[in-house]
XYZ file of C-alpha atoms in Angstrom:
325
model
C 9.900 -24.538 18.897
C 8.698 -21.656 20.995
C 11.360 -20.007 23.121
C 10.123 -19.897 26.709
C 11.070 -16.214 26.861
C 9.014 -15.133 23.860
C 5.559 -13.709 24.436
C 2.360 -15.295 23.048
C 1.300 -13.112 20.128
C -1.854 -12.381 18.123
C -1.860 -10.660 14.713
C -4.699 -8.416 13.504
C -4.719 -8.336 9.705
C -6.906 -8.205 6.604
C -4.229 -8.720 3.951
C -2.220 -11.538 2.415
C 0.812 -9.270 2.873
C 0.899 -10.623 6.428
C 1.411 -14.229 5.248
C 5.245 -14.260 5.373
C 5.102 -12.944 8.942
C 2.346 -15.368 9.960
C 4.223 -18.324 8.466
C 7.398 -17.400 10.342
C 5.607 -16.857 13.649
C 3.816 -20.185 13.308
C 7.091 -21.939 12.469
C 8.677 -20.438 15.596
C 5.704 -21.408 17.756
C 5.056 -17.754 18.589
C 1.632 -17.268 16.979
C -1.462 -17.819 19.092
C -4.118 -16.753 16.581
C -4.948 -14.337 13.752
C -7.861 -11.900 14.000
C -9.616 -11.187 10.703
C -12.361 -8.608 10.188
C -15.822 -10.061 9.648
C -16.694 -8.379 6.360
C -19.727 -8.454 4.132
C -19.187 -9.704 0.593
C -19.787 -6.141 -0.656
C -16.868 -4.750 1.362
C -13.858 -3.490 -0.664
C -11.656 -5.712 1.529
C -13.793 -8.835 1.170
C -11.889 -10.552 -1.660
C -8.557 -10.113 0.123
C -9.925 -11.366 3.448
C -11.558 -14.400 1.812
C -8.268 -15.253 0.106
C -6.300 -14.824 3.335
C -8.777 -16.984 5.244
C -8.360 -19.779 2.686
C -4.569 -19.629 2.968
C -4.746 -19.770 6.771
C -6.969 -22.832 6.558
C -4.511 -24.518 4.174
C -1.612 -23.896 6.538
C -3.505 -24.809 9.695
C -3.071 -21.348 11.207
C -5.839 -20.599 13.743
C -7.930 -17.486 13.202
C -10.935 -15.613 14.546
C -13.504 -13.587 12.606
C -14.421 -10.472 14.534
C -16.651 -7.594 13.490
C -15.795 -4.034 14.430
C -18.554 -3.899 17.036
C -17.338 -7.108 18.708
C -13.676 -6.103 19.144
C -14.148 -5.028 22.772
C -15.469 -8.505 23.620
C -12.507 -10.223 21.985
C -10.635 -10.074 25.303
C -12.597 -13.109 26.526
C -11.217 -15.295 23.716
C -7.713 -13.905 24.094
C -7.787 -14.450 27.847
C -8.340 -18.171 27.328
C -5.321 -18.204 25.002
C -3.150 -16.209 27.430
C -2.060 -13.766 24.746
C 0.371 -11.035 25.869
C 1.317 -9.123 22.703
C -0.738 -7.808 19.777
C 0.541 -6.892 16.307
C -1.494 -4.968 13.726
C -0.542 -5.318 10.057
C -2.895 -3.801 7.449
C -6.049 -4.025 9.561
C -9.037 -1.768 8.699
C -10.382 -1.066 12.218
C -9.040 0.985 15.118
C -8.804 -1.209 18.215
C -10.942 0.036 21.140
C -9.333 1.129 24.416
C -10.579 -1.955 26.235
C -8.765 -4.227 23.810
C -5.593 -2.119 23.695
C -5.417 -2.147 27.495
C -5.792 -5.921 27.687
C -2.334 -6.808 26.342
C 0.242 -6.981 29.136
C 3.137 -6.092 26.825
C 1.273 -3.802 24.443
C -0.127 -3.692 20.915
C 2.139 -2.658 18.039
C 1.314 -1.498 14.536
C 3.369 -2.019 11.371
C 3.008 1.007 9.075
C 4.533 1.425 5.618
C 6.208 4.816 5.998
C 8.612 6.741 8.192
C 6.094 8.295 10.527
C 4.865 10.954 10.947
C 5.003 11.122 7.133
C 2.191 9.344 5.264
C -0.103 8.237 8.095
C -3.293 6.628 6.848
C -4.426 3.584 4.869
C -2.468 4.051 1.581
C 1.107 5.148 2.403
C 2.796 3.130 -0.357
C 0.540 4.524 -3.068
C 1.363 8.131 -2.237
C 5.072 7.516 -1.747
C 5.298 6.100 -5.268
C 3.171 8.957 -6.629
C 5.476 11.492 -4.942
C 8.584 9.633 -6.158
C 10.053 9.220 -2.694
C 13.530 7.603 -2.721
C 13.139 5.377 0.354
C 10.426 3.271 1.978
C 10.464 2.759 5.747
C 8.406 0.161 7.579
C 7.741 1.548 11.057
C 6.835 -0.469 14.137
C 5.098 1.763 16.658
C 2.883 1.497 19.696
C -0.782 1.276 18.747
C -3.172 3.831 20.227
C -6.768 4.828 19.554
C -5.345 7.542 17.263
C -4.245 5.647 14.120
C -0.522 5.846 13.250
C 0.200 8.321 16.069
C 1.951 6.142 18.662
C 5.612 6.317 19.707
C 8.096 4.445 17.518
C 9.821 1.208 18.491
C 11.930 0.484 15.377
C 12.124 0.998 11.601
C 13.549 -0.774 8.564
C 14.316 1.001 5.272
C 14.676 -0.051 1.646
C 15.241 2.085 -1.453
C 12.300 2.623 -3.782
C 13.467 1.658 -7.273
C 12.349 3.959 -10.112
C 10.505 0.968 -11.618
C 8.878 -0.258 -8.401
C 5.115 -0.674 -8.540
C 2.599 -0.797 -5.719
C 2.710 -4.584 -5.882
C 6.494 -4.926 -5.862
C 6.872 -2.453 -3.011
C 4.095 -4.149 -1.025
C 5.859 -7.496 -1.388
C 9.118 -6.029 -0.125
C 7.319 -4.452 2.831
C 5.786 -7.828 3.707
C 9.236 -9.340 4.175
C 10.528 -6.314 6.092
C 8.009 -7.142 8.811
C 9.851 -10.334 9.783
C 13.030 -8.784 11.252
C 11.021 -6.019 12.943
C 8.801 -8.465 14.825
C 11.770 -10.723 15.609
C 13.523 -7.711 17.116
C 10.403 -6.863 19.103
C 10.211 -10.395 20.515
C 13.878 -10.328 21.509
C 13.489 -7.014 23.324
C 10.332 -8.093 25.124
C 12.046 -11.294 26.241
C 15.098 -9.641 27.700
C 14.759 -5.965 28.531
C 12.454 -2.986 28.875
C 11.101 -1.661 25.611
C 12.108 1.897 24.703
C 10.104 4.279 22.537
C 10.981 7.285 20.413
C 8.349 10.006 19.944
C 7.368 10.850 16.393
C 8.953 13.990 14.976
C 6.946 17.119 14.311
C 5.486 17.161 10.809
C 7.202 19.412 8.252
C 5.045 22.328 7.054
C 6.491 21.865 3.542
C 4.537 18.622 3.262
C 1.440 20.580 2.320
C 2.532 20.573 -1.321
C 2.938 16.776 -1.470
C -0.360 14.890 -1.836
C -0.835 12.178 0.746
C 2.133 13.078 2.925
C 0.055 14.584 5.724
C -2.567 11.847 5.356
C -2.297 8.921 2.956
C -5.993 8.630 2.153
C -7.470 6.196 -0.297
C -7.247 7.643 -3.835
C -10.343 9.455 -5.061
C -11.648 9.457 -8.609
C -10.090 12.892 -9.130
C -6.666 11.520 -8.092
C -6.741 9.035 -10.975
C -7.239 11.549 -13.805
C -4.271 12.326 -16.052
C -4.148 16.113 -16.384
C -1.946 16.393 -19.451
C -1.313 20.137 -19.221
C -0.375 19.937 -15.544
C 1.667 16.745 -15.257
C 5.187 15.811 -16.252
C 6.065 12.494 -17.877
C 7.674 11.396 -14.605
C 4.499 12.180 -12.668
C 2.359 10.203 -15.114
C 4.731 7.235 -14.959
C 4.681 7.313 -11.141
C 0.880 7.531 -11.192
C 0.721 4.329 -13.254
C 3.183 2.488 -11.023
C 1.314 3.556 -7.889
C -1.928 2.162 -9.304
C -0.461 -1.058 -10.682
C -2.664 -4.030 -9.852
C -5.548 -1.833 -8.713
C -8.907 -1.488 -10.522
C -7.902 1.995 -11.686
C -4.445 3.381 -12.337
C -4.415 6.489 -14.561
C -7.445 7.593 -16.571
C -7.666 9.605 -19.804
C -10.094 9.844 -22.720
C -10.160 9.447 -26.482
C -13.414 10.096 -28.386
C -15.146 10.362 -24.998
C -14.161 6.764 -24.184
C -12.349 6.177 -20.860
C -8.941 4.542 -21.158
C -6.674 3.255 -18.408
C -2.956 3.796 -18.741
C -1.332 0.861 -16.943
C 2.311 1.650 -17.692
C 4.132 4.684 -19.078
C 7.770 5.674 -19.584
C 9.292 9.174 -19.798
C 11.164 9.632 -23.079
C 13.407 12.254 -24.599
C 11.437 13.435 -27.600
C 11.142 16.959 -29.061
C 7.815 18.669 -28.398
C 8.143 21.628 -30.749
C 5.820 23.591 -28.439
C 2.905 21.237 -29.084
C 0.021 21.262 -26.587
C 0.280 18.716 -23.786
C -1.821 15.614 -24.464
C -1.113 15.692 -28.212
C 0.202 12.513 -29.867
C 3.714 13.300 -31.106
C 4.641 10.018 -32.777
C 3.324 6.521 -33.527
C 5.678 3.886 -34.839
C 8.108 1.100 -34.078
C 10.243 0.737 -32.083
C 9.406 4.034 -30.330
C 5.727 3.219 -29.746
C 3.005 5.763 -28.898
C 4.511 9.033 -27.669
C 2.472 11.908 -26.214
C 3.455 15.447 -25.236
C 3.290 16.351 -21.539
C 3.693 19.592 -19.615
C 7.488 19.607 -19.829
C 8.563 16.661 -21.935
C 7.067 13.511 -23.480
C 5.824 10.124 -22.321
C 5.526 6.751 -24.021
C 2.196 5.033 -23.385
C 3.339 1.450 -22.875
C 0.184 -0.426 -21.803
C -3.429 0.714 -22.225
C -6.591 -1.096 -21.173
C -10.160 -0.406 -22.233
C -13.454 -2.215 -22.699
C -11.976 -4.049 -25.712
C -8.966 -5.453 -23.861
C -5.334 -4.820 -22.994
C -2.995 -3.329 -25.607
C 0.509 -2.030 -25.988
C 0.438 1.647 -26.829
C 1.499 1.003 -30.415
C -1.059 -1.802 -30.875
C -3.788 0.436 -29.441
C -2.901 3.221 -31.878
C -2.966 0.766 -34.793
C -6.206 -0.900 -33.720
C -8.121 2.342 -33.253
C -6.465 4.295 -36.082
C -4.823 7.028 -34.010
C -2.548 9.527 -35.771
C 0.075 12.024 -34.706
C -1.542 15.348 -33.875
C -4.622 13.868 -32.179
C -5.375 15.458 -28.830
C -6.027 13.101 -25.905
C -8.329 14.458 -23.220
C -8.158 14.569 -19.437
């Protein structure tokens, strides 16, 4: 049942990561509607939005489809619903000033980093790539400058050395529940307080994605054997887990995707990075890196998905062969 003191709430989202939060809000009688982007089938978000829409229909959760150009006019629908609070969780569009100003108690964004670090659309990807020890989900006031608003609250969890983008995303989805529950409690009983974001650290310049967590480019997905450690390659694979591309390298001019890799303690003997050091069981397929060695656990290509050892056997690789970037 809805507590009379809680505020009617609308969630802007384009991701199934919002489902645990939406289910809980609906159960509590606190959810008025969900706003989904109206996307063309060619959009990179289309599959996720179509899946989310189907799940909302199954659960009887009301939703609206709204294109970017129609967001300013959304206030007419929300006015009929008497919505007072907005929550943004993985939504691709910046809300216009007219819409932000409509909500009596404000609009709040859930962002997967401790702001001001990693603002932008892909904070989890870059935190895994940079081997950060902790993930913070930040609830902050939404403005027309993405991820720049003052902070309301945060929740933290450690990033396990074996966490992937998928596992970390799932954990973040559940972190949203206590943050929004806390927001509702504060709005029901007292004035909301904000903390300004800290000044960004100049040392962040050397960490990709920390100043702005952009979507990975093709160049970000290339394994540069002579310039990457085994730990960096492993993190690259984990950050790309579940995505169309994870970590790309070449053999005989054929592109190969490394889906999983593990740093190993194996003597290099000064061999050039990218050279196959060993193929066998139980060690698998081991390749020299800039400083150490890495085991190629899972490789995918046009012919299918293979363990590193099975790939080496199937395509007759030998120790001493040089893999290319």
